Short mmCIF file of C-alpha atoms in Angstrom, two decimals:
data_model
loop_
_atom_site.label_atom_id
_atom_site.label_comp_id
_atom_site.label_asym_id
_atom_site.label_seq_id
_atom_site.Cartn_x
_atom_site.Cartn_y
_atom_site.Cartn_z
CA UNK B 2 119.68 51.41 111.18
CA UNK B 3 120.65 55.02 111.77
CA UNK B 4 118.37 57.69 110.47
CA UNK B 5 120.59 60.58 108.86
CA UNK B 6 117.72 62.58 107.39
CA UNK B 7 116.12 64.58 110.35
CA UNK B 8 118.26 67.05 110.57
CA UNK B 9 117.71 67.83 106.66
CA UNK B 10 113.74 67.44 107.50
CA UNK B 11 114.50 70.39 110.61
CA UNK B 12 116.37 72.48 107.59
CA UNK B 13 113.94 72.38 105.38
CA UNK B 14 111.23 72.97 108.07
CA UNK B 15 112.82 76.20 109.28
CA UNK B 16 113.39 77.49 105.61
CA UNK B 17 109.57 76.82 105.27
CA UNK B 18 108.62 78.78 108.94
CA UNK B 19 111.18 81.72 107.84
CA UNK B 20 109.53 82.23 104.45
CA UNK B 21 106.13 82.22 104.62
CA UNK B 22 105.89 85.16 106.37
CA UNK B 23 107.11 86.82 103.45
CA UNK B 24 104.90 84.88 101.16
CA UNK B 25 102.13 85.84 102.81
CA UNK B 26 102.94 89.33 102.62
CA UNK B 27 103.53 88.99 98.68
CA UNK B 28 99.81 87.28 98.44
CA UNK B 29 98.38 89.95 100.16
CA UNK B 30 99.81 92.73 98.24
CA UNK B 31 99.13 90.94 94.63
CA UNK B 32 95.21 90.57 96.29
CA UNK B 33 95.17 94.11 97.30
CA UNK B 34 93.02 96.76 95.50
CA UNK B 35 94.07 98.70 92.75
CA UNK B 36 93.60 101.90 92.83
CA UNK B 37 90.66 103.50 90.40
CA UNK B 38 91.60 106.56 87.86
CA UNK B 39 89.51 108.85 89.91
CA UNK B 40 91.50 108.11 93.33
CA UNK B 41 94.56 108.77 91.28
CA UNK B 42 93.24 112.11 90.38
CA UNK B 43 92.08 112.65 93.90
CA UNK B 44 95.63 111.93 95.53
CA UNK B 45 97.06 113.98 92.79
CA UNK B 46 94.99 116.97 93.35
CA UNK B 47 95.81 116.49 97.38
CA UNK B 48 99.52 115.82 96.84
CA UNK B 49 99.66 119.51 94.66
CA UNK B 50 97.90 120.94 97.58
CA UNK B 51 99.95 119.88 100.28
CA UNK B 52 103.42 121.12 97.65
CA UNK B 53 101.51 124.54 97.73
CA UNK B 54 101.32 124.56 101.34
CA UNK B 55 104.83 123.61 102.02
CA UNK B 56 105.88 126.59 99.61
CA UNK B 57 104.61 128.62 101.62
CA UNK B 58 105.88 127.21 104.66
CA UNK B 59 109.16 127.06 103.19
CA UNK B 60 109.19 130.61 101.92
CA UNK B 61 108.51 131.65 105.78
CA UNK B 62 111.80 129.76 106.54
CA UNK B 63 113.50 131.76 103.34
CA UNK B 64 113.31 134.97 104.81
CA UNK B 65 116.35 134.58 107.24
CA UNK B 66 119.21 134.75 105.62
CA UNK B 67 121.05 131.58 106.90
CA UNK B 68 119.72 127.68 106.53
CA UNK B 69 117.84 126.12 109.22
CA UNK B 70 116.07 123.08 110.39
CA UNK B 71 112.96 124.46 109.42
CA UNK B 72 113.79 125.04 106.18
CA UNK B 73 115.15 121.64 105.76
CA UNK B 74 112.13 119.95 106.75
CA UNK B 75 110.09 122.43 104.45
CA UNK B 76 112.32 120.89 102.10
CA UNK B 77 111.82 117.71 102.91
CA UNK B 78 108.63 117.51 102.72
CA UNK B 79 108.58 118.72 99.27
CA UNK B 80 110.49 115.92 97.82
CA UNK B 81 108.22 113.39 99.73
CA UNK B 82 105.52 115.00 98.44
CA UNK B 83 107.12 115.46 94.74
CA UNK B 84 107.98 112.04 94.64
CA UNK B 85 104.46 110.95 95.34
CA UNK B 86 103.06 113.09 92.51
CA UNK B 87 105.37 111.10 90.35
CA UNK B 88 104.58 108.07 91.30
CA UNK B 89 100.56 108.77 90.77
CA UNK B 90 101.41 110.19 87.11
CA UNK B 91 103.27 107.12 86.70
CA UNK B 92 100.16 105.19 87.51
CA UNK B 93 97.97 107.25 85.54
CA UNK B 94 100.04 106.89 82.67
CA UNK B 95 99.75 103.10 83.57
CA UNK B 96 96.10 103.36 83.31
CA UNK B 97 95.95 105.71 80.43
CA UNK B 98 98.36 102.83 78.23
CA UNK B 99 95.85 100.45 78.73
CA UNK B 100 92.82 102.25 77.70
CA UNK B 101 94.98 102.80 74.35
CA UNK B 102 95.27 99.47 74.12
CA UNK B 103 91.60 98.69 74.62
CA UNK B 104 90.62 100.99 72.56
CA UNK B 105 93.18 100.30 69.67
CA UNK B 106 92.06 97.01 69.90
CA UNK B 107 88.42 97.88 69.84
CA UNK B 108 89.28 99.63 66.72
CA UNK B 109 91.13 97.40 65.18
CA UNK B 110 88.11 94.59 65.55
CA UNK B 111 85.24 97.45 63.99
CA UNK B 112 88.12 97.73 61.05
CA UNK B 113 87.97 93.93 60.19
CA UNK B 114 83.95 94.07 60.64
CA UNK B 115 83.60 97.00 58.41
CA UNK B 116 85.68 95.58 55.59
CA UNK B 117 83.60 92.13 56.14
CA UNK B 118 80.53 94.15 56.07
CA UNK B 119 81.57 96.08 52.78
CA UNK B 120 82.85 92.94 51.06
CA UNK B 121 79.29 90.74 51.72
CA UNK B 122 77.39 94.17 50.71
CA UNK B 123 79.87 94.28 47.50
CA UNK B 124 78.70 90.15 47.02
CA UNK B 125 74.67 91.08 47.31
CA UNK B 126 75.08 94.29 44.82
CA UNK B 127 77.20 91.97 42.61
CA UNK B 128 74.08 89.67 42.57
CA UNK B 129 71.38 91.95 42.76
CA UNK B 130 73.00 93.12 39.46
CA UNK B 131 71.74 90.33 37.59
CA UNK B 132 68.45 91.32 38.58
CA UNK B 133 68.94 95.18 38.28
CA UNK B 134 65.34 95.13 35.93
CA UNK B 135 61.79 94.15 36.36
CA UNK B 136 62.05 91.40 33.28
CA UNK B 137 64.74 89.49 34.96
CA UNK B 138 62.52 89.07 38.38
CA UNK B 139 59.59 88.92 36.46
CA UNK B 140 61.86 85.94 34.55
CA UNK B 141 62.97 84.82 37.59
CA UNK B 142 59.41 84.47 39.62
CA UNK B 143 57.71 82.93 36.50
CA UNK B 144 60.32 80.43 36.24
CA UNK B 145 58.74 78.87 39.21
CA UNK B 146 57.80 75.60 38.75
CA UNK B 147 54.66 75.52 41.35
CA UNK B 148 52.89 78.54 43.25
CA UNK B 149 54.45 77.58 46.27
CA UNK B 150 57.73 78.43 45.00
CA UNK B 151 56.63 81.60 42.93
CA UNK B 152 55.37 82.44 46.60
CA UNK B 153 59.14 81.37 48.26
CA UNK B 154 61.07 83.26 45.40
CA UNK B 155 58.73 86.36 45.72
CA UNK B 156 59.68 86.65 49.77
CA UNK B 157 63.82 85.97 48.30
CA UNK B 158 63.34 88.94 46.43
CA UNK B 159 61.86 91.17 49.19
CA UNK B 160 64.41 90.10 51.88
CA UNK B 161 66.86 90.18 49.93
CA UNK B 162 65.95 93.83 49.32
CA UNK B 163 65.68 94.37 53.12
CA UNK B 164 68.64 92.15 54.02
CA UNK B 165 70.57 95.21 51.77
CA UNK B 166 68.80 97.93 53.26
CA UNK B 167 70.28 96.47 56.52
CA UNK B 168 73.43 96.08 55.37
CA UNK B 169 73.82 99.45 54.18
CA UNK B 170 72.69 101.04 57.72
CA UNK B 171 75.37 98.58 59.65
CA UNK B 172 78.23 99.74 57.39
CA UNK B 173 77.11 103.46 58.07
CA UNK B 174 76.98 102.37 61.93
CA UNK B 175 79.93 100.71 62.24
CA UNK B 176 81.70 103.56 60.37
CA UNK B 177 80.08 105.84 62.64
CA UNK B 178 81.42 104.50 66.30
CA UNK B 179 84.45 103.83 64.51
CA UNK B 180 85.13 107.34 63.67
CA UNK B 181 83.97 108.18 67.36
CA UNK B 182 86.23 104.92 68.69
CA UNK B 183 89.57 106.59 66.66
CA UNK B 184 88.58 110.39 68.32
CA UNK B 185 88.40 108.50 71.54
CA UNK B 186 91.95 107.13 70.67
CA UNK B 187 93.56 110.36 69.34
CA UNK B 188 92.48 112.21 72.85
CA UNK B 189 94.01 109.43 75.23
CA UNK B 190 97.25 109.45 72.98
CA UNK B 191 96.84 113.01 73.74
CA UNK B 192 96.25 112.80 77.43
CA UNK B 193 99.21 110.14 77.91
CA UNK B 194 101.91 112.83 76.27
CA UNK B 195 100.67 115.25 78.69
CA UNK B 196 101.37 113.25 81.08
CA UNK B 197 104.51 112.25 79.94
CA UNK B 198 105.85 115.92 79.53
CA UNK B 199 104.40 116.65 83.40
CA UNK B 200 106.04 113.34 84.80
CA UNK B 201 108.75 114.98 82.93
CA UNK B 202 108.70 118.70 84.33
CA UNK B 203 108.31 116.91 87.87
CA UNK B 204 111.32 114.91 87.50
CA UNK B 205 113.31 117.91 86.81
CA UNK B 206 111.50 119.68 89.63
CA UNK B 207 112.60 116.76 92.36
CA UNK B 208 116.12 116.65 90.66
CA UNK B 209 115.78 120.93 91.63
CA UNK B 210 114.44 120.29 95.37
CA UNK B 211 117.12 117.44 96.24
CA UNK B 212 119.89 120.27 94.53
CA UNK B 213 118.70 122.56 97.51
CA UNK B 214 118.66 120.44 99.93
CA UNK B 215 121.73 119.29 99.57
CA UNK B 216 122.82 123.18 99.88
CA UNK B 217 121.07 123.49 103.51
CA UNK B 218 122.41 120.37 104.87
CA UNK B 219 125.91 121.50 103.51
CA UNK B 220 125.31 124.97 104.93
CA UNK B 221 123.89 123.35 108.08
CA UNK B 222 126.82 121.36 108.76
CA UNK B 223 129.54 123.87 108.97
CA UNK B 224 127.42 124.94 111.76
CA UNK B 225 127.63 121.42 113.50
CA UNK B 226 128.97 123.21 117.11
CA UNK B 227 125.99 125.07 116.84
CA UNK B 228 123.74 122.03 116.10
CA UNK B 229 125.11 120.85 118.51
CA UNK B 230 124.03 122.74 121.16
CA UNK B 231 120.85 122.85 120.21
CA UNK B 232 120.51 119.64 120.43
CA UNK B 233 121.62 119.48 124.34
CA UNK B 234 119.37 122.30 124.66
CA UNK B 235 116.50 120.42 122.90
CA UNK B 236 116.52 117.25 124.96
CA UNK B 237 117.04 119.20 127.89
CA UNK B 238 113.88 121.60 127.03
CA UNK B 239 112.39 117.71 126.20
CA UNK B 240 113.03 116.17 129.69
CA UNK B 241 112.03 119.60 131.49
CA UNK B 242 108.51 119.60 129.45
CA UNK B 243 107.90 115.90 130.27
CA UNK B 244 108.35 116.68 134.14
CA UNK B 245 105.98 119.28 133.71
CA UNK B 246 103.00 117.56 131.57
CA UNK B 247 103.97 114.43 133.96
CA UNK B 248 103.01 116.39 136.95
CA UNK B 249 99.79 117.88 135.79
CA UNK B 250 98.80 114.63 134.98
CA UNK B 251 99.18 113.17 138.47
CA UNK B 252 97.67 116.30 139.92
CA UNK B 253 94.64 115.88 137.46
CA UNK B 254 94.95 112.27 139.10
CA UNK B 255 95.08 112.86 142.50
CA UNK B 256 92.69 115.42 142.21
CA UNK B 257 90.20 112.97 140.52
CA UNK B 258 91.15 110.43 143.49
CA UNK B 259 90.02 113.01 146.19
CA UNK B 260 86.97 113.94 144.23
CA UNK B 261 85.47 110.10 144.39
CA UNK B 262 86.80 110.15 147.41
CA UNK B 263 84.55 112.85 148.92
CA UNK B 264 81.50 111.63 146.98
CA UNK B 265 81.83 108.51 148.16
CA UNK B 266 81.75 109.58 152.28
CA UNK B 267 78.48 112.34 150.88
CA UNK B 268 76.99 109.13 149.91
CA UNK B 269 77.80 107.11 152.81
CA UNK B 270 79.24 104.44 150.81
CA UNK B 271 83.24 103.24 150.28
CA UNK B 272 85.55 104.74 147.58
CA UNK B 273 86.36 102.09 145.16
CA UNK B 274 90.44 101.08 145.31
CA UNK B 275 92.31 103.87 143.15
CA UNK B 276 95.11 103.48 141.60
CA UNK B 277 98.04 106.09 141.56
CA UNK B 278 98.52 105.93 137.46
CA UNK B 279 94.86 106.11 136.64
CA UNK B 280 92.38 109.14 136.93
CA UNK B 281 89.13 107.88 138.91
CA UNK B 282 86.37 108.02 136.11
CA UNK B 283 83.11 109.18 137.08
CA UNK B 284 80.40 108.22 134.17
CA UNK B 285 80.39 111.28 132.24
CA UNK B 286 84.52 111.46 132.42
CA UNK B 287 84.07 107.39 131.47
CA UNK B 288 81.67 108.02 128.32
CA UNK B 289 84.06 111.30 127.06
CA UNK B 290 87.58 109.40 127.63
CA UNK B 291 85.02 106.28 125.73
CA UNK B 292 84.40 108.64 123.00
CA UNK B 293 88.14 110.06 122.66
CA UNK B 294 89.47 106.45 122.61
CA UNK B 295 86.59 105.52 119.89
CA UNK B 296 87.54 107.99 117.40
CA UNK B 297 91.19 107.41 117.42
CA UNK B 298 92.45 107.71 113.43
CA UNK B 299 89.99 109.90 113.14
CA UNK B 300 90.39 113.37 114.79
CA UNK B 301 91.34 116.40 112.91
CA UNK B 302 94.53 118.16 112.85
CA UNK B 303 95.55 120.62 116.16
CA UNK B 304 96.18 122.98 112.74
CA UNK B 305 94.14 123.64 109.60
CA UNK B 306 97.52 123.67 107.16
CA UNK B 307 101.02 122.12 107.91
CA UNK B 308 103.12 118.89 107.81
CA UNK B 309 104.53 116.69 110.13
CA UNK B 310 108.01 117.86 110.58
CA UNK B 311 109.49 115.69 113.32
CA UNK B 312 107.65 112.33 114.67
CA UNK B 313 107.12 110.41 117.52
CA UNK B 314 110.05 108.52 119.41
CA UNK B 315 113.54 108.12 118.45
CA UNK B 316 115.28 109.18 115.21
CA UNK B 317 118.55 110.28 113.72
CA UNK B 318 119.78 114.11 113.82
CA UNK B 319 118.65 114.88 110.10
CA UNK B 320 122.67 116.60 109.90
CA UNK B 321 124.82 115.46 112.60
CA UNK B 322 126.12 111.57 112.30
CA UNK B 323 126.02 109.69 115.12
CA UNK B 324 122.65 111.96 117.00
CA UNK B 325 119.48 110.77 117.86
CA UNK B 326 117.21 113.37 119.26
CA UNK B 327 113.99 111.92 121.36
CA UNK B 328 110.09 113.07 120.77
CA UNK B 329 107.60 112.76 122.94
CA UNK B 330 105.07 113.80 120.58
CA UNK B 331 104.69 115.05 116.87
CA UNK B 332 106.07 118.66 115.44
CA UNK B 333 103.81 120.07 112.87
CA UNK B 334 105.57 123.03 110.93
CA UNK B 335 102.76 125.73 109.84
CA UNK B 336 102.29 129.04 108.41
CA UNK B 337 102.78 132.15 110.76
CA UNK B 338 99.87 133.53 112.75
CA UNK B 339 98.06 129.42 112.44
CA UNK B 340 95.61 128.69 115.17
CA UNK B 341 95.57 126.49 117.20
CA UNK B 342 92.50 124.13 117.87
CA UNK B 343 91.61 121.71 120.45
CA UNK B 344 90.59 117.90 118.89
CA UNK B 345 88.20 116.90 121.10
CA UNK B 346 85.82 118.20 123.43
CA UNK B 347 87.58 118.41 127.02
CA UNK B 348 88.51 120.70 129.92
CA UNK B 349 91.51 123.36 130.13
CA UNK B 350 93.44 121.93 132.94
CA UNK B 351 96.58 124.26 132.52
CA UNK B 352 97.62 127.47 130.81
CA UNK B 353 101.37 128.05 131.25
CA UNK B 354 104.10 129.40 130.60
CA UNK B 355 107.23 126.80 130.15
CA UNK B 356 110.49 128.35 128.45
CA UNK B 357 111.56 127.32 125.62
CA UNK B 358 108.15 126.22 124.70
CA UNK B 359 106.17 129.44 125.27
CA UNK B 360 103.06 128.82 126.09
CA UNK B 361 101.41 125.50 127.12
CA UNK B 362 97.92 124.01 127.06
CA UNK B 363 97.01 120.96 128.69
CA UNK B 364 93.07 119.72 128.07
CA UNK B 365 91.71 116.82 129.28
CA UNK B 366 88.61 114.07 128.15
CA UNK B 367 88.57 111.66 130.84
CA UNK B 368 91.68 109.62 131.42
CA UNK B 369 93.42 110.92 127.95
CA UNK B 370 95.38 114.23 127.95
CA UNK B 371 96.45 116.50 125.07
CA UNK B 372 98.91 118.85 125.04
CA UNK B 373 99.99 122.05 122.92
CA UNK B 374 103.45 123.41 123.37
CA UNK B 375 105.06 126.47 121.84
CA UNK B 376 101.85 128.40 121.35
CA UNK B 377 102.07 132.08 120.90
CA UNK B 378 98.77 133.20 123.33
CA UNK B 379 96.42 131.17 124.44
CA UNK B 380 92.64 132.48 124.19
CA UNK B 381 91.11 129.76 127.00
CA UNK B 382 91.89 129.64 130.62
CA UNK B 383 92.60 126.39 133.17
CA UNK B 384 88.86 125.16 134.03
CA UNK B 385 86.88 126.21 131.09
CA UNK B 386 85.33 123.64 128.85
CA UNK B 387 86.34 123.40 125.11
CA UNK B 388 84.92 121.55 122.27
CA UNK B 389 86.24 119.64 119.12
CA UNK B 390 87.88 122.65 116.53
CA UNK B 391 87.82 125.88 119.20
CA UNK B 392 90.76 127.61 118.73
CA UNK B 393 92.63 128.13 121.80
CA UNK B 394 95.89 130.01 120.71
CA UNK B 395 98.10 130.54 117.88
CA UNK B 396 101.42 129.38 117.27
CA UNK B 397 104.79 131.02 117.82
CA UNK B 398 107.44 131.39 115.02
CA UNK B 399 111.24 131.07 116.00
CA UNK B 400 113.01 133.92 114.98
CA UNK B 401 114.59 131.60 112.33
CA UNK B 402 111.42 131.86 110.46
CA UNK B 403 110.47 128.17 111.62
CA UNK B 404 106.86 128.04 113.02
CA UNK B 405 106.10 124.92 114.60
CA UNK B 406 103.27 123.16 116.78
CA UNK B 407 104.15 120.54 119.27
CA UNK B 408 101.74 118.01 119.68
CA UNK B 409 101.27 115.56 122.87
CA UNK B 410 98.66 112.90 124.00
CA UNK B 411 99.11 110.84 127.00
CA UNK B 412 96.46 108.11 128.57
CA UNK B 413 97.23 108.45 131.62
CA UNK B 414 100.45 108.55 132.77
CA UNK B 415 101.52 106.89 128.99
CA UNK B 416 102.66 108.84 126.35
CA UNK B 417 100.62 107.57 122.98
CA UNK B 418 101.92 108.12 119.03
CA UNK B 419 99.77 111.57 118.46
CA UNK B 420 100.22 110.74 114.47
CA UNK B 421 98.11 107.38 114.88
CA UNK B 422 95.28 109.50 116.53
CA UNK B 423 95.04 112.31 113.99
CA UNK B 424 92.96 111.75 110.48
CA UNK B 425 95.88 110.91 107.61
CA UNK B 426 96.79 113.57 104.83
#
């Protein structure tokens, strides 16, 4: 007997393989976290910051006359930004529509008790009525046909007495959180219009910022021989700079190889084997490039203010079709006159100057390296010891207006992604 359904067993066994991946990806995002109402106001507060700060920037970038790169990824950034702002009003307003319901709800529920409440209070004055005198109890508890039921008619009266007394200071408690429960409504309805009309104004704000944009990249791309050239001059400037930072490193490394090399013959012992792509670690270089590596997501910015204008690796010309443009590092666009800081304590190991990128500093902690290209001045000098947040230069503006930082870190002879180093903004 032939067997004809293994092949539809192997079909059905790939789909399976090809889609949980994907299933597991939709489990973990309907498990994740939401966010609370005060992180929403956090990240909006943050978000209107970081807008404010690429005004500025962008305003720098304004003053020449004619578009640039700068100014597009001033612009850029903006509309990232913008559209983040919308997207936490939108979740506020998310949060804001259920605490309406809640609380319309809530009220709703204290209605239906309070006309319960006034109907069984209407029931006990209706039948206290037919008692309203002293004959008709005094009727009422004489009637008794033994003392023990005088006795239970006598504690009737009284709790019923009290049983009104309570009912009377429910209704007035109930009314009261009511009334507080329907100002509680009336100010979120307020809140949620608010946010509506700023959702609104922000909208109109993004639709403004993507108007403009539009306007540089136009005005950018009648330039494209220009761009052009740039760009050759960029990589170029690119491949020259990574010969240079490559070489200091494998000074810094044969240097290092010498050093343990010397200490060993002082002690009369044998160097261990050293490697040509590794700097020879002695234990206070080993704890510092420990520490660096330890703290990686977690360093401050090279810059107080600024945004990430151009990342790591490989990515499309933002104007010219068919360009990619190489980074070894990050780009973080800043105001004019910004200093500079180092991120971790270290030691200078070059000051120098490297055309087109101005000024270069090179620090190192243990085997990892960071760099600072296209400084202005530098205020430290090669062998002097820096810690975490000492300024050691300021950064040069282009005379397009464009101020920019560029950013490098290298372990070793490898060139790491500075962005996953640095704390998140």
């Amino acid at each position: 007997m032939r067997v004809r359904f293994k092949p539809l067993l192997l079909l059905v066994f790939f789909l399976i393989t090809l889609l949980s991946p994907a299933d597991a990806q939709q489990r973990s995002s309907r498990t994740r976290k939401p966010k609370t109402k005060a992180q929403l106001e956090r990240e909006k507060r943050e978000n209107l910051n970081r807008i404010q700060e690429a005004n500025r920037i962008l305003e720098q970038t304004k003053q020449q006359k004619e578009a640039s790169l700068g100014q597009l990824n001033a612009l850029k950034e903006k509309i990232t930004v913008q559209k983040k702002v919308i997207n936490n009003i939108s979740s506020e307003i998310n949060f804001i529509e259920s605490d309406v319901k809640q609380t319309e709800t809530v009220v709703g529920n204290m209605q239906t008790d309070l006309q319960k409440l006034k109907a069984e209070y209407a029931t006990m004055i209706y039948g206290a009525s037919k008692t309203a005198n002293s004959y008709n109890k005094l009727m009422f508890l004489f009637a008794a046909e033994s003392f023990n039921q005088f006795i239970r008619r006598l504690t009737y009266l009284r709790q019923y007495s009290e049983s009104r007394k309570r009912q009377v200071k429910e209704i007035s408690r109930v009314t009261t959180n009511l009334g507080q429960k329907i100002t509680v409504l009336t100010r979120q309805k307020k809140q949620k219009t608010n946010l509506l009309n700023a959702q609104l104004n922000e909208n109109r704000n993004l639709l403004t910022l993507k108007g403009q944009q539009d306007n540089v990249v136009q005005q950018l791309s009648q330039k494209e021989k220009e761009l052009r050239e740039e760009v050759n001059r960029r990589q170029a400037a690119v491949r020259k700079l990574d010969n240079v930072i490559a070489n200091m490193v494998r000074e810094e490394i044969a240097r290092a190889a010498r050093l343990a090399k010397s200490r060993a013959a002082a002690e009369g012992g044998t160097a261990a084997p050293i490697s040509a792509n590794k700097v020879s670690l002695t234990p206070e270089t080993a704890l510092l490039s420990s520490n660096f590596g330890g703290n990686k997501g977690r360093f401050s910015w090279p810059v107080e203010r600024g945004f990430i204008s151009q990342r790591f690796g490989v990515h499309p010309h933002p104007v010219l079709r068919n360009v990619s443009t190489r980074n070894n590092g990050i780009d973080i666009q800043t105001n004019a006159g910004e200093s500079v800081r180092s991120i971790f304590t270290g030691i200078v190991r070059a000051v120098l100057e490297v055309p087109p990128y101005h000024t270069v500093v090179m620090i190192q902690h243990g085997e990892y390296f960071t760099t600072f290209t296209k400084l202005k001045s530098a205020s430290v000098s090669e062998g002097q010891k820096v810690d975490a947040k000492e300024v050691i230069g300021t950064v040069y503006t282009n005379p397009d207006g464009t101020t920019e930082l560029h950013f490098e870190i290298w372990r070793n002879t490898t060139k790491l992604n500075p962005e996953t180093w640095l704390l998140n903004r």
